[in-house]
Amino acid sequence: MKIRDNKKSYFTLFLTGMGAGILCRLTDFLPYEESLWSLPSMATLFGFWIASVGIITCLSSSNKGAFINSFLYMFGMTLCFYGLKYILGFYIPRFSNEGQFQTDLFIVYSILSAVCGIGSFVLYFWNRQNVFNSFLYALPAGGMLAEAAACLIILHNRHMLLAQTIFDTAFGLLFGVWLYKKAYNKLLYIGTVMIVALLVFLLVYKPFLLTVS
């Protein structure tokens, strides 16, 4: 089932993103470092974003629709994630930011929402039957598997991030197998998945996630 390019679909994606943002913020009521599951990590790592953009791109009907759908979903999520924290801060000390809205982070993640939209626009070209589609199909699978590897290391060393490890591994394998079947050049797809996973792991997760004590 494809997402139609109309205002109703765009509004639905925006509301869905808002709901995801609220749920992600509410996970902050659950323990993080003190828990094996570490459910609040779902909102702070990139696996959820990668999976969302990948799914939305697959369901979109055009490059333009992929951009708008992904951007509105991510922006709605960002809006409610930081908006709800601001509201909760007036009543619950753990969310308090001295009455200030986290404008800096909101702007950063709003820009990232636009980046996700652009990424979705580009990824939609994977629907063309040529060698380039094998490269594009490999990107979400490689990204998910890179984060899964990093989370698995943390799970082993620090006994946390179990939920994120399961999520990333499941979607990494799902994307990996499903998109492999659609790839124009299977060998190029496999090679790109391995290279992307390795580069993302070394350049993103190793320095910024695995160095946290």
XYZ file of N, CA, C and O in Angstrom:
852
model
N 0.842 -1.187 0.000
C 0.000 0.000 0.000
C 0.885 1.248 0.000
O 1.740 1.421 0.853
N 0.672 2.113 -0.978
C 1.464 3.318 -1.123
C 0.796 4.508 -0.424
O -0.427 4.577 -0.313
N 1.629 5.429 0.035
C 1.142 6.676 0.626
C 0.883 7.654 -0.515
O 1.790 7.972 -1.289
N -0.326 8.122 -0.635
C -0.668 9.034 -1.719
C -0.086 10.427 -1.479
O 0.086 10.865 -0.348
N 0.171 11.107 -2.588
C 0.695 12.470 -2.503
C -0.462 13.457 -2.413
O -0.858 14.096 -3.403
N -1.027 13.573 -1.227
C -2.095 14.553 -1.014
C -2.005 15.086 0.414
O -1.285 14.553 1.265
N -2.750 16.154 0.678
C -2.673 16.828 1.967
C -3.115 15.927 3.121
O -2.582 16.018 4.232
N -4.098 15.075 2.869
C -4.578 14.177 3.917
C -3.469 13.236 4.375
O -3.278 13.018 5.578
N -2.734 12.673 3.422
C -1.633 11.766 3.759
C -0.517 12.504 4.490
O 0.054 11.995 5.459
N -0.218 13.720 4.025
C 0.827 14.506 4.679
C 0.440 14.808 6.129
O 1.267 14.711 7.047
N -0.814 15.177 6.324
C -1.290 15.496 7.671
C -1.249 14.259 8.567
O -0.882 14.341 9.742
N -1.610 13.109 7.992
C -1.573 11.853 8.754
C -0.153 11.509 9.186
O 0.084 11.095 10.328
N 0.813 11.700 8.273
C 2.218 11.429 8.616
C 2.703 12.378 9.703
O 3.441 11.984 10.607
N 2.280 13.637 9.625
C 2.669 14.616 10.632
C 2.114 14.228 12.001
O 2.834 14.260 13.007
N 0.845 13.820 12.049
C 0.237 13.389 13.309
C 0.900 12.117 13.837
O 1.105 11.978 15.052
N 1.239 11.212 12.933
C 1.924 9.977 13.344
C 3.279 10.308 13.961
O 3.674 9.727 14.979
N 3.985 11.261 13.348
C 5.260 11.692 13.906
C 5.098 12.325 15.278
O 5.905 12.090 16.183
N 4.048 13.118 15.438
C 3.784 13.727 16.744
C 3.541 12.643 17.802
O 4.043 12.735 18.921
N 2.774 11.629 17.425
C 2.526 10.530 18.356
C 3.806 9.802 18.724
O 4.032 9.454 19.894
N 4.687 9.592 17.735
C 5.971 8.933 17.998
C 6.831 9.790 18.927
O 7.511 9.266 19.819
N 6.794 11.109 18.730
C 7.564 12.002 19.584
C 7.092 11.967 21.022
O 7.902 11.975 21.967
N 5.778 11.911 21.205
C 5.220 11.836 22.558
C 5.621 10.525 23.227
O 6.047 10.512 24.392
N 5.514 9.423 22.495
C 5.879 8.120 23.068
C 7.361 8.072 23.427
O 7.739 7.543 24.480
N 8.201 8.625 22.546
C 9.636 8.630 22.825
C 9.952 9.456 24.076
O 10.788 9.069 24.888
N 9.281 10.594 24.231
C 9.517 11.412 25.425
C 9.038 10.709 26.680
O 9.679 10.769 27.740
N 7.915 10.000 26.592
C 7.380 9.316 27.768
C 8.279 8.173 28.231
O 8.219 7.769 29.395
N 9.128 7.646 27.327
C 10.062 6.599 27.749
C 11.090 7.129 28.737
O 11.772 6.351 29.404
N 11.216 8.468 28.818
C 12.152 9.049 29.781
C 11.737 8.793 31.224
O 12.524 9.010 32.150
N 10.498 8.360 31.433
C 10.056 7.994 32.778
C 10.648 6.640 33.185
O 10.604 6.269 34.357
N 11.190 5.912 32.212
C 11.766 4.595 32.475
C 13.269 4.717 32.699
O 13.905 5.664 32.222
N 13.860 3.785 33.415
C 15.309 3.846 33.680
C 16.129 3.635 32.418
O 15.706 2.926 31.496
N 17.317 4.243 32.387
C 18.198 4.122 31.228
C 19.435 3.291 31.562
O 19.504 2.110 31.270
N 20.409 3.903 32.224
C 21.644 3.184 32.534
C 21.430 2.105 33.589
O 22.215 1.170 33.685
N 20.375 2.247 34.391
C 20.114 1.274 35.449
C 19.314 0.075 34.944
O 18.982 -0.829 35.704
N 18.997 0.064 33.647
C 18.127 -0.971 33.106
C 18.807 -1.737 31.973
O 19.536 -1.170 31.163
N 18.545 -3.032 31.914
C 19.054 -3.843 30.810
C 18.418 -3.419 29.495
O 19.068 -3.416 28.449
N 17.132 -3.033 29.537
C 16.401 -2.692 28.323
C 16.726 -1.288 27.822
O 16.759 -1.053 26.624
N 16.950 -0.334 28.722
C 17.304 1.042 28.345
C 16.371 1.606 27.274
O 16.803 2.105 26.233
N 15.068 1.553 27.526
C 14.088 1.986 26.532
C 14.219 3.447 26.098
O 13.920 3.764 24.937
N 14.642 4.374 26.970
C 14.812 5.753 26.493
C 15.806 5.907 25.351
O 15.803 6.924 24.647
N 16.654 4.914 25.113
C 17.635 4.996 24.031
C 16.968 5.054 22.659
O 17.564 5.516 21.679
N 15.732 4.594 22.560
C 15.030 4.585 21.270
C 14.935 5.996 20.692
O 14.908 6.171 19.472
N 14.880 6.992 21.563
C 14.730 8.372 21.100
C 16.061 9.068 20.883
O 16.111 10.128 20.252
N 17.139 8.518 21.388
C 18.422 9.213 21.349
C 19.389 8.663 20.305
O 20.316 9.364 19.904
N 19.188 7.433 19.861
C 20.041 6.857 18.827
C 19.366 6.984 17.457
O 18.200 7.341 17.360
N 20.104 6.677 16.407
C 19.613 6.940 15.052
C 18.865 5.773 14.404
O 18.290 5.937 13.324
N 18.868 4.611 15.040
C 18.230 3.454 14.435
C 16.761 3.673 14.137
O 16.255 3.293 13.063
N 16.056 4.299 15.070
C 14.634 4.557 14.888
C 14.413 5.507 13.709
O 13.468 5.343 12.924
N 15.283 6.502 13.573
C 15.187 7.453 12.458
C 15.443 6.742 11.129
O 14.714 6.949 10.155
N 16.490 5.919 11.076
C 16.833 5.209 9.844
C 15.701 4.283 9.424
O 15.305 4.245 8.247
N 15.168 3.537 10.381
C 14.074 2.609 10.070
C 12.852 3.368 9.580
O 12.199 2.953 8.607
N 12.537 4.477 10.223
C 11.365 5.266 9.840
C 11.498 5.806 8.422
O 10.571 5.700 7.609
N 12.653 6.404 8.116
C 12.877 6.957 6.787
C 12.844 5.854 5.732
O 12.274 6.031 4.640
N 13.441 4.709 6.036
C 13.436 3.598 5.088
C 12.033 3.119 4.772
O 11.674 2.907 3.604
N 11.226 2.949 5.814
C 9.854 2.479 5.613
C 9.024 3.513 4.860
O 8.279 3.178 3.925
N 9.136 4.776 5.265
C 8.367 5.840 4.609
C 8.755 5.956 3.139
O 7.891 6.135 2.265
N 10.048 5.842 2.839
C 10.487 5.916 1.445
C 9.900 4.776 0.620
O 9.444 4.981 -0.510
N 9.903 3.582 1.186
C 9.350 2.425 0.479
C 7.855 2.592 0.197
O 7.352 2.122 -0.827
N 7.151 3.265 1.098
C 5.704 3.408 0.956
C 5.295 4.651 0.166
O 4.116 4.802 -0.175
N 6.226 5.536 -0.110
C 5.902 6.773 -0.816
C 5.653 6.522 -2.299
O 6.061 5.497 -2.856
N 4.993 7.489 -2.933
C 4.595 7.331 -4.336
C 5.451 8.134 -5.301
O 5.319 7.981 -6.521
N 6.312 9.003 -4.795
C 7.154 9.822 -5.654
C 8.310 10.385 -4.832
O 8.304 10.307 -3.596
N 9.294 10.949 -5.524
C 10.400 11.594 -4.821
C 9.901 12.742 -3.956
O 10.312 12.894 -2.799
N 9.012 13.549 -4.526
C 8.455 14.674 -3.784
C 7.703 14.195 -2.556
O 7.866 14.730 -1.455
N 6.881 13.164 -2.741
C 6.128 12.619 -1.613
C 7.039 12.047 -0.548
O 6.791 12.202 0.651
N 8.125 11.381 -0.967
C 9.078 10.810 -0.005
C 9.691 11.909 0.845
O 9.835 11.760 2.066
N 10.068 13.019 0.211
C 10.646 14.141 0.945
C 9.648 14.707 1.953
O 9.963 14.864 3.148
N 8.448 15.031 1.492
C 7.452 15.652 2.363
C 7.043 14.707 3.486
O 6.929 15.111 4.654
N 6.823 13.446 3.147
C 6.394 12.464 4.159
C 7.430 12.311 5.265
O 7.102 12.346 6.453
N 8.687 12.124 4.878
C 9.743 11.920 5.874
C 9.968 13.178 6.700
O 10.125 13.107 7.928
N 9.987 14.327 6.027
C 10.208 15.577 6.760
C 9.097 15.838 7.764
O 9.360 16.150 8.932
N 7.840 15.714 7.337
C 6.726 16.003 8.237
C 6.677 15.021 9.401
O 6.386 15.401 10.537
N 6.968 13.750 9.124
C 6.985 12.747 10.198
C 8.063 13.090 11.224
O 7.806 13.121 12.432
N 9.275 13.364 10.744
C 10.385 13.644 11.647
C 10.207 14.977 12.366
O 10.538 15.113 13.550
N 9.681 15.972 11.652
C 9.482 17.269 12.293
C 8.374 17.189 13.345
O 8.490 17.789 14.424
N 7.318 16.443 13.057
C 6.259 16.253 14.048
C 6.782 15.549 15.285
O 6.437 15.905 16.423
N 7.653 14.574 15.072
C 8.269 13.854 16.182
C 9.147 14.795 17.006
O 9.087 14.807 18.249
N 9.960 15.602 16.325
C 10.845 16.556 17.004
C 10.042 17.593 17.775
O 10.365 17.930 18.923
N 8.995 18.111 17.158
C 8.163 19.142 17.778
C 7.568 18.659 19.095
O 7.633 19.351 20.123
N 7.002 17.462 19.082
C 6.367 16.947 20.302
C 7.395 16.461 21.320
O 7.168 16.559 22.523
N 8.530 15.950 20.840
C 9.555 15.460 21.755
C 10.076 16.588 22.638
O 10.177 16.445 23.859
N 10.373 17.723 22.040
C 10.896 18.847 22.814
C 9.784 19.709 23.399
O 9.948 20.304 24.467
N 8.640 19.769 22.719
C 7.516 20.524 23.262
C 6.974 19.904 24.532
O 6.682 20.605 25.513
N 6.867 18.565 24.549
C 6.362 17.880 25.737
C 7.335 18.013 26.897
O 6.919 18.159 28.052
N 8.638 17.976 26.597
C 9.632 18.161 27.668
C 9.486 19.541 28.305
O 9.575 19.686 29.523
N 9.254 20.544 27.478
C 9.078 21.902 27.980
C 7.860 21.990 28.898
O 7.919 22.592 29.976
N 6.766 21.356 28.490
C 5.539 21.379 29.304
C 5.729 20.593 30.598
O 5.376 21.065 31.693
N 6.313 19.407 30.502
C 6.531 18.585 31.690
C 7.481 19.258 32.675
O 7.404 19.023 33.887
N 8.367 20.096 32.158
C 9.337 20.762 33.015
C 8.713 21.681 34.052
O 9.327 21.956 35.086
N 7.487 22.134 33.808
C 6.801 22.993 34.773
C 6.248 22.196 35.962
O 5.941 22.771 37.002
N 6.146 20.873 35.804
C 5.508 20.051 36.824
C 6.419 18.960 37.401
O 6.205 18.523 38.533
N 7.399 18.534 36.618
C 8.257 17.427 37.049
C 9.714 17.880 37.012
O 10.227 18.258 35.944
N 10.411 17.876 38.148
C 11.788 18.387 38.219
C 12.751 17.749 37.227
O 13.629 18.442 36.693
N 12.612 16.471 36.951
C 13.571 15.791 36.081
C 13.545 16.333 34.650
O 14.504 16.157 33.895
N 12.455 16.985 34.273
C 12.342 17.552 32.934
C 12.594 19.058 32.918
O 12.520 19.697 31.876
N 12.887 19.604 34.071
C 13.036 21.053 34.178
C 14.272 21.551 33.432
O 15.341 20.952 33.491
N 14.084 22.644 32.705
C 15.200 23.302 32.030
C 15.168 24.793 32.366
O 15.409 25.641 31.512
N 14.836 25.046 33.659
C 14.716 26.413 34.173
C 13.723 27.238 33.368
O 13.905 28.428 33.137
N 12.637 26.567 32.949
C 11.584 27.248 32.218
C 11.937 27.632 30.797
O 11.189 28.366 30.146
N 13.073 27.123 30.302
C 13.526 27.469 28.960
C 13.258 26.327 27.981
O 13.465 25.160 28.298
N 12.792 26.682 26.802
C 12.624 25.698 25.733
C 13.987 25.394 25.131
O 14.788 26.309 24.922
N 14.263 24.123 24.852
C 15.565 23.729 24.308
C 15.650 24.097 22.824
O 15.682 23.242 21.939
N 15.737 25.389 22.581
C 15.697 25.899 21.206
C 16.851 25.377 20.370
O 16.674 25.034 19.186
N 18.052 25.303 20.961
C 19.223 24.865 20.201
C 19.051 23.442 19.677
O 19.264 23.174 18.482
N 18.646 22.523 20.565
C 18.445 21.138 20.140
C 17.262 21.010 19.189
O 17.294 20.218 18.249
N 16.227 21.799 19.437
C 15.060 21.757 18.553
C 15.442 22.171 17.131
O 15.032 21.534 16.155
N 16.263 23.206 17.016
C 16.698 23.653 15.694
C 17.570 22.599 15.024
O 17.411 22.302 13.828
N 18.485 22.009 15.798
C 19.372 20.974 15.250
C 18.568 19.815 14.693
O 18.787 19.369 13.552
N 17.613 19.314 15.490
C 16.841 18.155 15.041
C 15.800 18.522 13.989
O 15.382 17.656 13.202
N 15.394 19.773 13.928
C 14.524 20.218 12.843
C 15.301 20.213 11.528
O 14.773 19.821 10.481
N 16.555 20.644 11.596
C 17.415 20.590 10.412
C 17.645 19.143 9.998
O 17.602 18.801 8.803
N 17.865 18.268 10.991
C 18.033 16.848 10.692
C 16.771 16.261 10.070
O 16.846 15.342 9.248
N 15.605 16.790 10.456
C 14.355 16.334 9.846
C 14.345 16.658 8.360
O 13.915 15.851 7.534
N 14.825 17.866 8.019
C 14.924 18.249 6.611
C 15.945 17.380 5.885
O 15.735 16.978 4.729
N 17.045 17.056 6.578
C 18.051 16.171 5.998
C 17.457 14.787 5.726
O 17.723 14.178 4.683
N 16.634 14.303 6.652
C 15.963 13.017 6.445
C 15.047 13.075 5.232
O 14.947 12.118 4.464
N 14.360 14.222 5.072
C 13.498 14.386 3.910
C 14.294 14.336 2.610
O 13.895 13.674 1.643
N 15.443 15.031 2.595
C 16.306 15.014 1.417
C 16.826 13.596 1.158
O 16.864 13.126 0.016
N 17.218 12.921 2.258
C 17.683 11.541 2.127
C 16.612 10.640 1.545
O 16.880 9.789 0.685
N 15.377 10.828 1.983
C 14.263 10.031 1.471
C 14.021 10.329 -0.010
O 13.729 9.425 -0.799
N 14.150 11.605 -0.389
C 14.006 12.007 -1.796
C 15.021 11.273 -2.667
O 14.690 10.747 -3.729
N 16.274 11.222 -2.191
C 17.336 10.553 -2.943
C 17.128 9.044 -2.960
O 17.261 8.392 -4.010
N 16.790 8.483 -1.807
C 16.594 7.036 -1.725
C 15.493 6.546 -2.654
O 15.545 5.409 -3.133
N 14.510 7.402 -2.913
C 13.396 6.966 -3.759
C 13.855 6.578 -5.160
O 13.176 5.818 -5.862
N 15.027 7.057 -5.569
C 15.565 6.675 -6.877
C 15.901 5.192 -6.939
O 16.210 4.679 -8.021
N 15.849 4.500 -5.794
C 16.127 3.065 -5.821
C 15.047 2.295 -6.594
O 15.198 1.100 -6.869
N 13.969 2.946 -6.925
C 12.924 2.284 -7.704
C 13.302 2.122 -9.177
O 12.619 1.400 -9.912
N 14.357 2.796 -9.606
C 14.829 2.630 -10.971
C 15.693 1.379 -11.063
O 16.568 1.145 -10.228
N 15.468 0.600 -12.089
C 16.207 -0.657 -12.251
C 17.553 -0.412 -12.925
O 17.714 -0.578 -14.131
N 18.519 -0.003 -12.121
C 19.883 0.159 -12.605
C 20.847 -0.131 -11.461
O 20.423 -0.409 -10.332
N 22.125 -0.072 -11.757
C 23.143 -0.422 -10.763
C 23.065 0.502 -9.547
O 23.311 0.067 -8.410
N 22.714 1.759 -9.770
C 22.674 2.727 -8.680
C 21.673 2.337 -7.605
O 21.861 2.656 -6.423
N 20.614 1.621 -7.984
C 19.610 1.256 -6.972
C 20.179 0.276 -5.952
O 19.754 0.246 -4.800
N 21.172 -0.520 -6.362
C 21.800 -1.465 -5.438
C 22.556 -0.720 -4.343
O 22.568 -1.136 -3.183
N 23.179 0.396 -4.721
C 23.889 1.231 -3.750
C 22.908 1.876 -2.779
O 23.125 1.868 -1.559
N 21.820 2.432 -3.299
C 20.836 3.102 -2.448
C 20.148 2.127 -1.502
O 19.920 2.443 -0.328
N 19.801 0.953 -1.987
C 19.166 -0.047 -1.133
C 20.057 -0.452 0.034
O 19.575 -0.818 1.112
N 21.370 -0.381 -0.168
C 22.312 -0.827 0.864
C 22.453 0.159 2.015
O 22.874 -0.221 3.115
N 22.101 1.430 1.793
C 22.350 2.460 2.804
C 21.591 2.237 4.113
O 22.208 2.239 5.187
N 20.255 2.069 4.102
C 19.562 1.861 5.386
C 19.958 0.563 6.070
O 20.087 0.521 7.303
N 20.161 -0.491 5.287
C 20.563 -1.773 5.880
C 21.927 -1.656 6.545
O 22.132 -2.113 7.683
N 22.882 -1.006 5.869
C 24.214 -0.831 6.444
C 24.189 0.030 7.688
O 24.878 -0.267 8.670
N 23.398 1.108 7.664
C 23.300 1.978 8.837
C 22.715 1.267 10.042
O 23.204 1.419 11.173
N 21.660 0.495 9.809
C 21.032 -0.235 10.913
C 21.980 -1.277 11.505
O 22.073 -1.424 12.733
N 22.690 -1.992 10.653
C 23.595 -3.031 11.136
C 24.788 -2.431 11.882
O 25.295 -3.029 12.837
N 25.223 -1.232 11.471
C 26.318 -0.561 12.175
C 25.899 -0.224 13.599
O 26.655 -0.453 14.558
N 24.684 0.334 13.751
C 24.220 0.661 15.098
C 23.969 -0.599 15.908
O 24.231 -0.630 17.114
N 23.480 -1.645 15.260
C 23.239 -2.910 15.961
C 24.544 -3.462 16.539
O 24.577 -3.954 17.676
N 25.623 -3.373 15.769
C 26.923 -3.859 16.243
C 27.403 -3.056 17.446
O 27.895 -3.619 18.435
N 27.248 -1.719 17.369
C 27.668 -0.873 18.482
C 26.848 -1.160 19.737
O 27.391 -1.248 20.849
N 25.544 -1.316 19.566
C 24.678 -1.605 20.718
C 24.981 -2.975 21.310
O 24.903 -3.174 22.528
N 25.325 -3.916 20.446
C 25.662 -5.253 20.934
C 26.910 -5.223 21.796
O 26.994 -5.917 22.828
N 27.891 -4.418 21.421
C 29.112 -4.274 22.216
C 28.786 -3.666 23.582
O 29.281 -4.127 24.616
N 27.945 -2.622 23.572
C 27.555 -1.996 24.838
C 26.742 -2.961 25.686
O 26.895 -3.012 26.917
N 25.873 -3.732 25.052
C 25.085 -4.730 25.780
C 25.999 -5.732 26.469
O 25.778 -6.095 27.637
N 27.041 -6.146 25.783
C 27.980 -7.117 26.358
C 28.814 -6.498 27.483
O 29.010 -7.114 28.535
N 29.274 -5.268 27.271
C 30.190 -4.648 28.234
C 29.491 -4.005 29.425
O 30.008 -4.037 30.549
N 28.316 -3.408 29.177
C 27.671 -2.606 30.218
C 26.285 -3.106 30.610
O 25.629 -2.529 31.462
N 25.823 -4.156 29.957
C 24.527 -4.770 30.278
C 23.380 -3.763 30.185
O 22.587 -3.608 31.115
N 23.300 -3.090 29.030
C 22.226 -2.144 28.752
C 21.998 -2.087 27.236
O 22.720 -2.735 26.475
N 20.945 -1.360 26.815
C 20.583 -1.190 25.408
C 20.081 -2.484 24.756
O 20.213 -2.665 23.545
N 19.471 -3.369 25.533
C 18.945 -4.602 24.951
C 17.833 -4.309 23.944
O 17.792 -4.902 22.859
N 16.915 -3.408 24.293
C 15.802 -3.090 23.398
C 16.305 -2.512 22.076
O 15.843 -2.895 20.999
N 17.271 -1.593 22.158
C 17.810 -0.983 20.942
C 18.562 -2.010 20.110
O 18.514 -1.977 18.875
N 19.265 -2.938 20.780
C 19.997 -3.978 20.068
C 19.036 -4.872 19.287
O 19.278 -5.192 18.113
N 17.950 -5.268 19.929
C 16.950 -6.113 19.258
C 16.317 -5.362 18.094
O 16.159 -5.904 16.989
N 15.947 -4.102 18.333
C 15.305 -3.290 17.292
C 16.221 -3.133 16.082
O 15.809 -3.362 14.931
N 17.465 -2.725 16.318
C 18.401 -2.485 15.217
C 18.728 -3.762 14.464
O 18.812 -3.764 13.224
N 18.922 -4.853 15.201
C 19.238 -6.124 14.555
C 18.064 -6.607 13.705
O 18.247 -7.042 12.558
N 16.856 -6.526 14.257
C 15.666 -6.979 13.535
C 15.463 -6.184 12.251
O 15.267 -6.759 11.175
N 15.528 -4.855 12.353
C 15.310 -4.034 11.167
C 16.490 -4.085 10.214
O 16.317 -3.975 8.989
N 17.698 -4.247 10.754
C 18.862 -4.398 9.892
C 18.747 -5.647 9.032
O 19.002 -5.616 7.824
N 18.351 -6.751 9.644
C 18.183 -7.999 8.897
C 16.984 -7.928 7.961
O 17.025 -8.439 6.831
N 15.910 -7.282 8.437
C 14.715 -7.135 7.599
C 15.029 -6.333 6.341
O 14.717 -6.757 5.217
N 15.647 -5.180 6.531
C 16.054 -4.375 5.379
C 17.051 -5.134 4.512
O 16.972 -5.103 3.281
N 18.004 -5.795 5.183
C 19.049 -6.490 4.442
C 18.502 -7.534 3.495
O 18.866 -7.586 2.315
N 17.611 -8.380 3.984
C 17.052 -9.462 3.160
C 16.042 -8.935 2.152
O 16.070 -9.291 0.964
N 15.152 -8.057 2.612
C 14.090 -7.543 1.740
C 14.654 -6.721 0.582
O 14.280 -6.910 -0.579
N 15.587 -5.822 0.888
C 16.147 -4.971 -0.144
C 17.127 -5.733 -1.034
O 17.331 -5.364 -2.195
N 17.717 -6.801 -0.515
C 18.574 -7.661 -1.342
C 17.773 -8.244 -2.503
O 18.257 -8.318 -3.643
N 16.553 -8.645 -2.209
C 15.700 -9.237 -3.248
C 15.339 -8.221 -4.324
O 15.067 -8.596 -5.473
N 15.352 -6.928 -3.976
C 14.965 -5.892 -4.916
C 16.155 -5.269 -5.648
O 15.977 -4.557 -6.635
N 17.365 -5.539 -5.135
C 18.568 -4.910 -5.700
C 18.838 -5.402 -7.121
O 18.683 -6.588 -7.426
N 19.268 -4.489 -7.983
C 19.563 -4.816 -9.384
C 20.826 -5.664 -9.480
O 20.888 -6.623 -10.236
N 21.846 -5.282 -8.713
C 23.110 -6.020 -8.703
C 23.346 -6.540 -7.291
O 23.674 -5.774 -6.382
N 23.178 -7.834 -7.093
C 23.248 -8.424 -5.754
C 24.643 -8.280 -5.127
O 24.763 -7.973 -3.933
N 25.694 -8.504 -5.907
C 27.046 -8.433 -5.370
C 27.389 -7.010 -4.943
O 28.005 -6.793 -3.890
N 27.005 -6.032 -5.764
C 27.246 -4.636 -5.401
C 26.478 -4.282 -4.140
O 27.000 -3.568 -3.273
N 25.286 -4.782 -4.018
C 24.474 -4.517 -2.828
C 25.158 -5.066 -1.581
O 25.303 -4.344 -0.581
N 25.586 -6.322 -1.623
C 26.232 -6.941 -0.460
C 27.514 -6.194 -0.091
O 27.768 -5.899 1.085
N 28.319 -5.873 -1.097
C 29.567 -5.160 -0.835
C 29.323 -3.783 -0.239
O 30.024 -3.368 0.690
N 28.308 -3.087 -0.744
C 28.004 -1.751 -0.235
C 27.479 -1.808 1.190
O 27.817 -0.955 2.019
N 26.645 -2.798 1.501
C 26.152 -2.961 2.871
C 27.319 -3.126 3.839
O 27.360 -2.484 4.898
N 28.272 -3.960 3.469
C 29.422 -4.217 4.341
C 30.275 -2.963 4.510
O 30.694 -2.623 5.628
N 30.518 -2.244 3.419
C 31.350 -1.040 3.487
C 30.654 0.061 4.277
O 31.267 0.717 5.135
N 29.359 0.275 4.009
C 28.598 1.302 4.722
C 28.540 0.997 6.212
O 28.741 1.876 7.062
N 28.262 -0.269 6.548
C 28.190 -0.666 7.955
C 29.518 -0.410 8.659
O 29.554 0.113 9.781
N 30.613 -0.761 8.008
C 31.940 -0.579 8.605
C 32.270 0.902 8.775
O 32.737 1.327 9.844
N 32.011 1.700 7.736
C 32.328 3.125 7.805
C 31.482 3.841 8.852
O 31.996 4.666 9.625
N 30.195 3.549 8.882
C 29.307 4.193 9.862
C 29.708 3.789 11.275
O 29.725 4.613 12.195
N 30.053 2.532 11.455
C 30.479 2.064 12.776
C 31.750 2.789 13.223
O 31.826 3.273 14.365
N 32.741 2.879 12.340
C 34.026 3.477 12.701
C 33.954 4.998 12.837
O 34.605 5.580 13.709
N 33.151 5.650 11.984
C 33.125 7.109 11.960
C 32.075 7.726 12.873
O 32.219 8.870 13.311
N 31.016 6.968 13.171
C 29.927 7.521 13.971
C 29.833 6.874 15.348
O 29.951 7.546 16.377
N 29.628 5.574 15.370
C 29.324 4.917 16.642
C 30.545 4.655 17.510
O 30.477 4.776 18.736
N 31.652 4.295 16.893
C 32.860 4.018 17.707
C 33.326 5.261 18.466
O 33.573 5.206 19.667
N 33.452 6.434 17.816
C 33.940 7.606 18.561
C 32.888 8.256 19.461
O 33.237 8.857 20.480
N 31.610 8.156 19.096
C 30.592 8.919 19.832
C 29.743 8.085 20.777
O 29.112 8.624 21.666
N 29.701 6.778 20.592
C 28.877 5.936 21.462
C 29.723 4.999 22.300
O 29.510 4.880 23.517
N 30.704 4.373 21.697
C 31.499 3.374 22.427
C 32.534 4.006 23.345
O 33.101 3.320 24.199
N 32.801 5.301 23.201
C 33.764 5.966 24.085
C 33.135 6.432 25.366
O 33.834 6.852 26.294
N 31.776 6.379 25.442
C 31.084 6.792 26.678
C 31.290 5.729 27.728
O 31.043 4.547 27.495
N 31.785 6.133 28.870
C 32.097 5.153 29.932
C 30.872 4.837 30.745
O 29.894 5.577 30.723
